[in-house]
Coordinates of C-alpha atoms in Angstrom, one line a residue:
Chain O
M1 CA -0.1 0.0 0.0
S2 CA 1.5 3.3 -0.9
K3 CA 1.6 6.1 1.6
G4 CA 2.1 9.8 1.3
V5 CA 1.0 13.3 2.1
V6 CA -1.0 15.6 -0.3
L7 CA -1.0 19.4 0.2
F8 CA -3.5 21.7 -1.4
A9 CA -2.0 25.1 -2.5
Q10 CA -4.1 27.6 -4.3
N11 CA -2.7 31.1 -4.3
N12 CA -4.7 34.3 -4.2
H13 CA -3.4 37.6 -5.2
T14 CA -1.5 38.0 -2.0
I15 CA -0.9 34.8 -0.1
D16 CA 1.5 32.4 -1.7
Y17 CA 0.2 28.9 -0.5
V18 CA 2.7 27.3 -2.9
K19 CA 5.5 28.7 -1.0
Q20 CA 3.9 27.5 2.3
A21 CA 3.5 24.0 0.7
V22 CA 7.2 23.8 -0.2
F23 CA 8.2 24.7 3.3
C24 CA 5.5 22.3 4.6
A25 CA 6.9 19.4 2.4
K26 CA 10.4 20.2 3.7
K27 CA 9.2 19.6 7.2
I28 CA 7.3 16.4 6.2
K29 CA 10.4 15.0 4.6
K30 CA 12.3 15.7 7.8
H31 CA 10.0 14.3 10.3
L32 CA 7.8 11.8 8.4
N33 CA 10.0 11.0 5.5
L34 CA 7.1 10.3 3.2
P35 CA 6.4 11.2 -0.5
V36 CA 4.6 14.4 -0.8
A37 CA 2.3 15.5 -3.6
I38 CA 1.2 19.1 -4.1
A39 CA -2.3 19.8 -5.7
T40 CA -2.2 23.2 -7.2
D41 CA -3.7 25.4 -9.8
N42 CA -0.4 27.4 -9.8
V43 CA 2.1 24.9 -11.4
S44 CA 4.0 27.5 -13.4
W45 CA 4.4 29.7 -10.2
L46 CA 5.9 26.5 -8.4
L47 CA 8.2 25.8 -11.3
D48 CA 9.3 29.4 -11.8
N49 CA 9.8 30.4 -8.2
Y50 CA 10.7 27.3 -6.4
P51 CA 12.9 25.3 -8.7
Y52 CA 14.4 23.3 -5.9
Y53 CA 10.8 22.0 -5.1
K54 CA 11.8 18.4 -6.1
N55 CA 13.9 18.2 -3.1
Y56 CA 10.7 18.0 -1.0
I57 CA 7.8 17.4 -3.5
D58 CA 7.5 14.1 -5.4
H59 CA 4.2 14.5 -7.3
V60 CA 2.6 17.7 -8.7
I61 CA -1.1 17.4 -9.4
E62 CA -2.4 20.2 -11.5
L63 CA -5.8 21.4 -10.6
E64 CA -8.0 23.4 -13.1
W65 CA -8.0 27.1 -12.2
K66 CA -11.4 28.3 -11.4
E67 CA -12.5 31.8 -10.8
C68 CA -13.3 32.3 -6.9
K69 CA -15.7 34.8 -5.7
Q70 CA -15.5 33.8 -2.1
K71 CA -13.6 36.1 0.1
R72 CA -12.7 36.4 3.8
I73 CA -10.8 38.7 6.1
F74 CA -7.2 37.5 6.8
H75 CA -5.8 39.2 9.9
D76 CA -2.0 39.8 10.6
G77 CA -2.2 40.3 14.3
T78 CA -4.9 42.4 15.8
M79 CA -4.1 45.7 14.1
S80 CA -3.9 44.7 10.4
N81 CA -6.3 42.8 8.1
R82 CA -7.1 42.3 4.4
D83 CA -10.1 41.0 2.6
L84 CA -8.9 38.3 0.1
E85 CA -10.0 35.4 -2.1
W86 CA -10.3 32.2 -0.2
R87 CA -9.7 29.3 -2.6
N88 CA -10.6 26.2 -0.7
H89 CA -13.2 24.2 -2.8
E90 CA -11.0 21.4 -3.9
R91 CA -10.5 19.4 -0.7
G92 CA -13.4 16.9 -1.5
T93 CA -11.7 15.8 -4.6
I94 CA -8.9 14.2 -2.7
Y95 CA -10.0 10.7 -3.1
D96 CA -9.9 11.0 -6.8
I97 CA -6.6 12.8 -7.2
T98 CA -4.3 11.4 -4.5
P99 CA -1.5 9.1 -5.9
F100 CA -1.5 7.2 -2.7
D101 CA -3.5 4.4 -1.2
E102 CA -3.2 5.8 2.2
T103 CA -3.0 9.5 2.4
I104 CA -2.5 12.3 4.9
V105 CA -3.9 15.7 3.9
M106 CA -2.7 18.9 5.3
D107 CA -3.3 22.5 5.1
T108 CA -0.1 24.3 3.9
D109 CA -0.1 26.4 7.0
F110 CA 0.1 23.3 9.2
I111 CA 3.6 22.7 10.2
V112 CA 4.9 19.2 11.2
G113 CA 7.3 19.2 14.0
N114 CA 7.4 15.5 15.0
D115 CA 6.9 11.9 13.7
I116 CA 3.6 11.2 15.6
F117 CA 1.5 11.1 12.3
L118 CA 3.3 8.0 11.2
N119 CA 1.1 6.1 13.8
A120 CA -1.8 7.0 11.7
F121 CA -0.6 4.2 9.1
L122 CA -0.5 1.6 11.9
T123 CA -4.2 1.7 12.8
D124 CA -7.0 -0.3 11.1
Q125 CA -9.1 2.8 10.7
D126 CA -9.9 4.1 7.2
F127 CA -10.3 7.7 8.4
L128 CA -8.7 9.9 11.2
I129 CA -9.4 13.4 11.8
H130 CA -9.1 15.8 14.8
R131 CA -12.2 16.5 16.8
H132 CA -10.6 18.7 19.4
I133 CA -7.9 21.4 19.0
T134 CA -5.5 22.9 21.5
D135 CA -5.1 26.7 21.6
L136 CA -1.5 28.0 22.3
N137 CA -3.1 31.1 23.6
L138 CA -4.5 30.2 27.0
E139 CA -6.0 33.7 27.4
R140 CA -8.3 33.3 24.4
P141 CA -12.0 33.4 25.5
D142 CA -14.4 30.7 25.1
E143 CA -12.6 27.8 23.4
H144 CA -16.2 26.3 23.3
R145 CA -17.0 28.4 20.2
F146 CA -15.0 25.8 18.2
N147 CA -16.7 22.8 19.8
K148 CA -19.7 22.9 17.2
I149 CA -20.0 24.3 13.8
S150 CA -22.5 26.7 15.2
D151 CA -24.1 27.2 18.5
R152 CA -27.1 24.9 17.9
S153 CA -25.4 22.7 15.2
V154 CA -23.2 19.5 15.0
D155 CA -19.9 18.7 16.3
M156 CA -16.9 20.3 14.8
Y157 CA -14.2 18.4 13.1
W158 CA -11.0 19.9 11.7
A159 CA -10.2 19.3 8.1
T160 CA -6.7 21.0 8.7
V161 CA -5.2 17.6 8.7
F162 CA -6.6 14.1 8.3
Y163 CA -5.7 10.6 7.3
F164 CA -7.6 8.3 5.1
K165 CA -7.2 5.1 3.2
K166 CA -9.2 4.3 0.1
T167 CA -12.2 2.2 1.0
E168 CA -16.0 2.2 -0.1
R169 CA -16.8 4.2 3.0
T170 CA -14.3 6.9 2.4
K171 CA -15.3 7.1 -1.2
I172 CA -18.8 7.7 0.0
F173 CA -17.6 10.3 2.6
F174 CA -15.6 12.4 0.1
D175 CA -18.4 12.2 -2.5
L176 CA -20.8 13.5 0.3
V177 CA -18.3 16.3 0.9
K178 CA -18.4 17.3 -2.7
H179 CA -22.3 17.1 -2.7
I180 CA -22.4 19.4 0.4
K181 CA -20.1 21.8 -1.3
E182 CA -22.2 21.9 -4.5
N183 CA -25.2 22.5 -2.3
W184 CA -23.7 24.8 0.2
L185 CA -26.5 27.2 0.6
Y186 CA -28.9 24.5 1.5
Y187 CA -26.6 22.8 3.9
R188 CA -25.7 26.1 5.5
L189 CA -29.4 26.7 6.3
V190 CA -30.1 23.4 7.5
Y191 CA -27.1 23.3 9.8
Q192 CA -27.7 26.9 11.1
I193 CA -24.3 28.3 9.9
P194 CA -24.3 32.0 10.1
E195 CA -21.1 32.4 7.8
V196 CA -21.8 32.5 4.1
T197 CA -18.4 31.4 3.1
Y198 CA -17.8 27.8 2.3
R199 CA -15.4 26.0 4.8
N200 CA -14.0 22.5 4.6
D201 CA -14.3 22.2 8.3
F202 CA -17.9 22.5 8.1
S203 CA -18.6 20.4 5.1
F204 CA -16.5 17.6 6.6
S205 CA -18.3 17.9 10.0
I206 CA -21.6 17.8 8.3
A207 CA -20.7 14.7 6.2
I208 CA -19.3 12.9 9.3
H209 CA -22.7 13.7 11.1
L210 CA -24.6 12.4 8.0
M211 CA -22.4 9.3 7.7
N212 CA -23.1 8.6 11.3
G213 CA -27.0 8.6 10.7
H214 CA -27.5 12.0 12.3
Q215 CA -26.0 10.7 15.6
R216 CA -22.8 10.9 17.6
T217 CA -20.8 7.7 17.2
S218 CA -17.1 6.8 17.7
W219 CA -16.3 7.3 14.1
P220 CA -14.1 8.7 12.9
H221 CA -11.3 8.4 15.4
P222 CA -9.0 11.3 16.0
M223 CA -5.5 11.8 14.4
P224 CA -2.6 10.9 16.6
G225 CA -1.4 13.6 18.9
K226 CA -2.7 17.1 19.7
L227 CA -3.7 19.7 17.0
W228 CA -2.1 22.9 18.2
F229 CA -3.2 26.2 16.7
T230 CA -2.8 29.9 16.9
T231 CA -5.1 32.2 15.1
D232 CA -4.5 34.9 12.7
V233 CA -4.6 37.7 15.4
D234 CA -1.6 35.9 16.9
V235 CA 1.8 36.6 15.1
L236 CA 4.5 34.1 14.4
V237 CA 7.7 36.0 15.0
K238 CA 10.3 33.5 14.3
M239 CA 11.0 29.8 13.5
E240 CA 14.2 28.3 14.8
E241 CA 14.3 24.7 13.7
E242 CA 11.4 23.1 15.6
R243 CA 10.9 26.0 18.0
Y244 CA 8.3 28.7 17.1
L245 CA 8.2 32.1 18.8
F246 CA 4.8 33.8 18.9
L247 CA 3.1 37.0 20.0
L248 CA -0.2 35.9 21.3
D249 CA -3.2 38.2 21.3
K250 CA -3.5 39.7 24.8
K251 CA -7.1 39.4 26.2
D252 CA -8.9 42.7 26.5
W253 CA -5.7 44.6 25.2
K254 CA -6.1 45.1 21.6
G255 CA -2.6 45.5 19.9
H256 CA -0.8 44.0 23.0
Y257 CA 0.6 40.6 23.0
N258 CA 2.1 37.9 25.2
V259 CA 5.3 36.2 24.1
S260 CA 5.1 32.5 24.0
S261 CA 7.1 29.7 22.4
I262 CA 6.5 26.1 21.6
E263 CA 8.7 23.3 20.1
N264 CA 8.5 19.8 18.5
V265 CA 4.7 20.0 17.9
N266 CA 2.5 19.9 15.0
I267 CA 0.8 23.2 14.8
H268 CA -1.7 25.2 12.6
I269 CA -0.6 28.7 12.1
M270 CA -3.4 30.7 10.8
N271 CA -1.7 34.0 10.4
K272 CA -0.7 33.6 6.8
F273 CA 1.3 36.9 6.5
S274 CA 3.6 36.2 9.6
L275 CA 4.0 32.6 8.5
D276 CA 5.1 33.8 4.9
R277 CA 7.7 36.2 6.5
A278 CA 9.1 33.5 8.7
I279 CA 9.2 31.0 5.8
S280 CA 11.1 33.4 3.7
E281 CA 13.9 33.6 6.3
V282 CA 14.1 29.8 6.4
L283 CA 14.1 29.3 2.6
T284 CA 16.6 32.1 1.9
N285 CA 19.4 29.6 1.4
E286 CA 17.5 27.2 -0.8
Chain Q
M1 CA -45.6 -10.1 37.8
S2 CA -47.7 -7.6 35.9
K3 CA -45.9 -4.7 34.3
G4 CA -47.1 -1.6 32.6
F5 CA -46.8 2.1 32.0
C6 CA -48.8 4.7 33.9
L7 CA -49.3 8.2 32.6
L8 CA -51.2 10.6 34.8
A9 CA -52.7 13.5 32.9
Q10 CA -54.9 16.5 33.9
N11 CA -55.6 19.1 31.5
N12 CA -55.2 22.7 32.7
G13 CA -56.3 26.1 31.3
K14 CA -53.3 26.0 28.9
T15 CA -52.3 22.5 28.0
D16 CA -54.2 19.5 26.7
Y17 CA -52.2 16.8 28.6
L18 CA -54.8 14.1 27.5
R19 CA -53.6 14.8 23.9
Q20 CA -50.1 14.5 25.0
A21 CA -50.7 11.3 26.8
Y22 CA -52.5 9.9 23.9
A23 CA -49.5 10.7 21.6
L24 CA -47.1 9.2 24.2
A25 CA -49.2 6.0 24.3
L26 CA -49.1 5.8 20.5
S27 CA -45.3 6.1 20.5
L28 CA -45.0 3.6 23.2
H29 CA -47.0 0.9 21.1
K30 CA -45.1 1.9 18.0
Y31 CA -41.7 0.8 19.4
N32 CA -42.6 -1.6 22.1
K33 CA -44.8 -4.7 21.6
N34 CA -47.4 -5.9 23.9
Q35 CA -47.0 -3.3 26.6
N36 CA -49.8 -2.4 29.1
I37 CA -50.6 1.3 29.4
S38 CA -52.9 2.9 31.8
L39 CA -54.1 6.5 31.9
I40 CA -54.9 8.0 35.2
T41 CA -57.1 11.1 34.8
N42 CA -60.4 12.5 35.8
D43 CA -60.9 14.3 32.6
T44 CA -63.2 13.0 29.9
V45 CA -61.1 11.2 27.4
P46 CA -62.4 11.4 23.8
K47 CA -63.5 7.9 22.5
E48 CA -60.8 8.0 19.7
W49 CA -58.1 8.6 22.4
Q50 CA -59.0 5.7 24.6
E51 CA -57.8 3.0 22.2
P52 CA -54.1 2.9 23.0
F53 CA -54.9 2.4 26.8
D54 CA -55.6 -0.8 28.5
K55 CA -57.2 1.1 31.4
I56 CA -58.4 4.5 32.2
I57 CA -58.3 4.9 35.9
P58 CA -59.8 7.8 37.9
I59 CA -57.5 9.6 40.2
P60 CA -58.0 8.0 43.6
W61 CA -59.7 9.9 46.3
S62 CA -60.6 13.5 45.7
D63 CA -58.7 15.7 43.0
S64 CA -56.1 17.3 45.1
A65 CA -55.1 19.6 42.3
E66 CA -58.4 21.0 41.5
N67 CA -57.4 24.6 42.1
S68 CA -53.9 24.1 40.8
E69 CA -52.4 24.9 37.5
W70 CA -49.6 22.6 37.4
K71 CA -51.5 19.6 38.7
I72 CA -48.5 18.2 40.8
E73 CA -50.7 17.5 43.9
N74 CA -51.9 14.2 42.5
R75 CA -48.6 12.7 41.4
W76 CA -48.1 10.6 44.6
K77 CA -51.3 8.8 44.0
V78 CA -49.8 7.0 40.9
Y79 CA -48.5 4.2 43.4
H80 CA -52.0 3.6 44.6
A81 CA -53.8 3.9 41.3
S82 CA -51.4 1.7 39.2
P83 CA -52.9 -1.7 38.4
Y84 CA -49.5 -3.3 37.9
E85 CA -47.1 -4.8 40.2
E86 CA -44.1 -3.1 38.3
T87 CA -44.8 0.3 36.9
I88 CA -42.9 2.7 34.9
V89 CA -44.2 6.3 35.3
L90 CA -44.0 8.7 32.5
E91 CA -44.9 12.3 32.3
A92 CA -47.4 13.0 29.5
D93 CA -45.1 15.5 27.6
M94 CA -42.9 12.6 26.5
L95 CA -42.4 10.5 23.4
I96 CA -40.8 7.2 23.0
T97 CA -38.4 6.9 20.0
H98 CA -37.2 3.2 20.4
D99 CA -37.7 -0.1 21.9
I100 CA -37.4 0.1 25.7
T101 CA -38.7 -3.2 26.7
H102 CA -35.3 -4.3 27.9
W103 CA -35.5 -1.8 30.6
W104 CA -37.9 -4.0 32.4
K105 CA -35.2 -6.6 33.2
E106 CA -32.9 -3.9 34.5
L107 CA -35.3 -2.1 36.5
S108 CA -36.8 -5.2 38.1
K109 CA -33.6 -5.4 40.1
R110 CA -34.8 -2.5 42.1
D111 CA -37.9 -1.4 44.2
L112 CA -37.7 2.0 43.1
F113 CA -35.6 3.9 40.4
F114 CA -35.5 7.5 39.3
V115 CA -33.5 8.9 36.5
S116 CA -30.7 11.1 37.8
N117 CA -28.9 12.1 34.6
V118 CA -30.4 13.4 31.5
R119 CA -29.3 14.2 28.0
T120 CA -29.5 16.9 25.5
Y121 CA -31.0 16.5 22.1
R122 CA -27.3 16.2 20.9
D123 CA -27.1 13.2 23.3
E124 CA -24.6 15.0 25.5
L125 CA -24.9 14.6 29.2
V126 CA -26.6 17.5 30.7
T127 CA -24.1 19.3 32.9
S128 CA -25.9 22.6 33.4
R129 CA -27.3 23.1 36.9
Y130 CA -29.7 26.1 35.9
Y131 CA -32.8 24.3 37.0
R132 CA -31.2 22.4 39.9
K133 CA -29.8 25.1 42.1
T134 CA -32.0 24.2 45.0
F135 CA -30.9 20.5 44.7
D136 CA -27.2 21.6 44.9
S137 CA -27.4 24.2 47.5
N138 CA -29.3 21.8 49.8
N139 CA -27.3 18.6 49.0
L140 CA -30.3 16.9 47.7
P141 CA -30.3 13.8 45.3
N142 CA -30.6 14.9 41.7
L143 CA -33.7 12.9 40.8
Y144 CA -36.0 13.4 37.8
S145 CA -39.5 11.9 38.4
A146 CA -40.5 12.5 34.8
L147 CA -39.4 8.9 34.2
H148 CA -39.4 6.6 37.3
Y149 CA -40.2 3.0 38.2
F150 CA -41.6 1.2 41.2
K151 CA -42.3 -2.4 42.3
K152 CA -45.2 -2.6 44.7
G153 CA -44.0 -3.5 48.1
D154 CA -42.9 -2.1 51.4
V155 CA -40.1 -0.1 50.1
A156 CA -41.9 1.8 47.4
K157 CA -45.0 2.2 49.6
E158 CA -42.9 3.7 52.3
F159 CA -41.4 6.1 49.8
Y160 CA -44.8 7.1 48.4
T161 CA -46.3 7.5 51.7
L162 CA -43.7 9.9 52.7
L163 CA -44.0 11.8 49.2
E164 CA -47.7 12.2 50.0
I165 CA -46.8 14.0 53.3
I166 CA -44.2 16.1 51.7
V167 CA -46.4 17.1 48.7
N168 CA -49.2 18.1 51.1
N169 CA -46.9 20.1 53.4
W170 CA -44.4 21.1 50.8
Q171 CA -43.6 24.7 52.3
L172 CA -42.8 23.0 55.7
F173 CA -40.4 20.5 54.2
Y174 CA -38.8 23.1 51.9
T175 CA -38.0 25.2 54.9
E176 CA -36.5 22.3 56.6
Y177 CA -34.8 20.5 53.7
A178 CA -34.5 22.9 50.8
K179 CA -34.2 26.3 52.5
E180 CA -31.3 27.5 50.3
N181 CA -32.4 28.9 46.9
Y182 CA -35.9 28.4 48.2
Q183 CA -38.3 27.3 45.4
K184 CA -41.8 29.0 45.8
W185 CA -43.6 26.3 44.2
C186 CA -44.3 22.6 44.6
S187 CA -42.4 20.4 42.4
I188 CA -42.5 16.6 42.5
D189 CA -38.8 16.3 41.6
L190 CA -37.9 18.3 44.7
C191 CA -40.4 16.5 46.9
A192 CA -39.0 13.1 45.7
A193 CA -35.5 14.3 46.4
I194 CA -36.5 15.4 50.1
A195 CA -38.2 12.0 50.5
S196 CA -35.0 10.2 49.3
K197 CA -32.9 12.4 51.6
I198 CA -35.1 11.6 54.6
L199 CA -35.1 7.8 53.8
D200 CA -31.3 7.9 53.0
N201 CA -31.9 5.8 50.0
E202 CA -30.4 7.7 47.1
K203 CA -27.9 4.9 46.4
D204 CA -30.7 2.3 46.2
I205 CA -33.1 4.3 43.8
T206 CA -30.8 5.9 41.4
D207 CA -27.7 5.4 39.3
P208 CA -26.2 8.3 37.3
D209 CA -24.5 5.8 34.9
S210 CA -27.8 4.0 34.2
F211 CA -28.9 3.6 30.6
V212 CA -32.4 4.3 31.9
T213 CA -32.6 8.0 31.0
F214 CA -34.3 10.6 28.9
T215 CA -33.6 13.6 26.6
H216 CA -34.6 16.8 28.5
M217 CA -35.7 19.6 26.1
K218 CA -35.5 22.5 28.6
P219 CA -33.6 25.2 26.7
H220 CA -31.1 26.1 29.5
V221 CA -29.7 22.6 29.6
Q222 CA -28.9 22.1 25.9
R223 CA -25.2 23.6 25.9
W224 CA -26.2 26.6 24.0
K225 CA -24.6 30.0 24.3
N226 CA -27.7 31.9 23.2
I227 CA -30.6 30.5 25.1
P228 CA -34.0 31.1 23.8
E229 CA -37.3 31.0 25.7
N230 CA -38.5 28.2 23.8
W231 CA -36.4 25.5 22.1
T232 CA -39.2 24.9 19.5
T233 CA -38.5 28.4 18.0
V234 CA -34.9 27.8 17.3
I235 CA -34.2 24.2 16.0
G236 CA -36.0 22.2 13.3
K237 CA -37.9 19.2 13.9
Y238 CA -38.5 16.6 11.2
Y239 CA -40.7 13.5 11.6
R240 CA -39.5 11.7 8.8
N241 CA -41.4 9.2 6.6
D242 CA -39.3 6.4 7.9
G243 CA -40.8 7.2 11.4
N244 CA -37.5 8.7 12.7
L245 CA -37.7 11.9 14.7
I246 CA -34.9 14.4 14.0
L247 CA -34.3 17.5 16.2
G248 CA -31.8 20.1 15.2
N249 CA -30.3 17.6 12.8
Y250 CA -29.9 14.9 15.5
L251 CA -31.7 11.5 15.4
Q252 CA -33.6 11.1 18.6
T253 CA -32.9 7.6 20.0
R254 CA -34.0 8.2 23.6
V255 CA -37.2 8.8 25.4
L256 CA -38.0 12.5 24.6
H257 CA -39.2 14.9 27.3
Y258 CA -40.3 17.7 24.8
V259 CA -41.7 20.0 27.6
E260 CA -43.1 22.5 25.1
D261 CA -46.6 21.6 23.8
A262 CA -45.9 23.5 20.7
F263 CA -43.8 20.5 19.6
L264 CA -46.7 18.1 19.5
T265 CA -48.4 19.0 16.3
D266 CA -51.3 17.3 14.7
E267 CA -49.1 16.0 11.9
I268 CA -46.9 14.1 14.5
I269 CA -50.0 12.6 16.1
E270 CA -51.4 11.6 12.8
K271 CA -48.1 9.8 11.8
L272 CA -47.9 8.1 15.2
K273 CA -51.5 7.0 14.8
N274 CA -50.8 5.6 11.4
E275 CA -47.6 3.8 12.6
S276 CA -48.8 2.6 15.9
K277 CA -49.0 -1.2 15.9
V278 CA -51.9 -1.3 18.4
L279 CA -54.1 0.3 15.9
S280 CA -53.1 -1.6 12.8

């Protein structure tokens, strides 16, 4: 059975997800030593700007470029933000496009810092995904807001990183994700989601709920380890090998931060701008 | 030993509890074969609503709740009115959504059993103490009388005899046993909790880990951040053609204590009527 990691990277006018993917792949090679595939609609950008990508990326899957009208606000700390395209509609195609029998899928702003995900390949489960997340910022109010996809709706699962192997059930699951994406306005209303924008976490959560027959069950099991995260109002200041230094949003003090660091963890860094700056430093000598 | 369900229903100015009891009986028959159900009431039961019941029993002695809106005062009489040796008592504003006949085997191990943990419509354990402040402040057993069981005998009789005294003198007992966060009305849950405390039998009559439980639809226990006055105004209900009930996108697989009469539409009753085995 072939094993590997697939990264989706679809740039908008400002954020270079391809660059993130190259860095993410570098970390995957270091800690997991697995083949990496990038699924992107910006292949020429990859070839032109990151000619060394083959050191880290084994497969390039070209996605059709589609116009995207969906936007969301991306923060860079608490004092700066931009309203940008959010091109996240292809995740449901993973079953069809992955070159592997067993696949870990990651957001490109998810940084691997240890080898714990290798345990995913040792289970007899066909799908693993995080149900709970761990906030690096202990001051952040009301972690509960992430527990459901909305106050009165279903349990939240995090499509940031997940594992699956090709089975009849996972095929149905990803077909269902595609169906939910295609009928997002309907599902948004039925599941009482205030946000208009399509979000993979939501469609995955709804699909899991439907696959479980509108009930809570033990399927799917969680990914190994914790899913650490910082949001985009926190700022990544520096990456030194596996140690990350952050400024974390200070509660009730807009524009003020607490300094914190963490190392050897798998972490989702949602501030794309500060992640981009930190990656630039690391990739300088490539 | 004879076994059966007893529902006590008395209409008040606002709510047609007979209609609720009728729907509950239909739902019991739909999922549970060959069950006895008795309705205890002094109200006139329309002929078409009598069919799911084996017996319609008048409330013993006089109606103690004649001048009361909530009709709590007669609840202790269920023990005396029940025609069964083993009885599961259900409040009228409940619906059965699955087969619970296996409960009899579990409950028969006891003389009395009260539910002491309840679930949200998302099948999470209720942790909110919003409606249970008096119980907590006075260290009283966390009993829910909406669904309970008794086996006729000395133990249950002693309990119900004491319950009668507490219900009839609730202010006195509240002052003695529930003076913190004093509740200004008589509730059968609180009276039962006081009876249990006096008899020191909590461990014998409840088990927080028991699978005998129900889904409680009071809004404050649903783990919502924005709490509405009525749950029926904020989540969808779908009584599907396959007979399954979905609330807020969750399949209901436990006994549902829906609380709000607005939930029980004529459409639901009609579907239950068509699906109920007893009428087929």
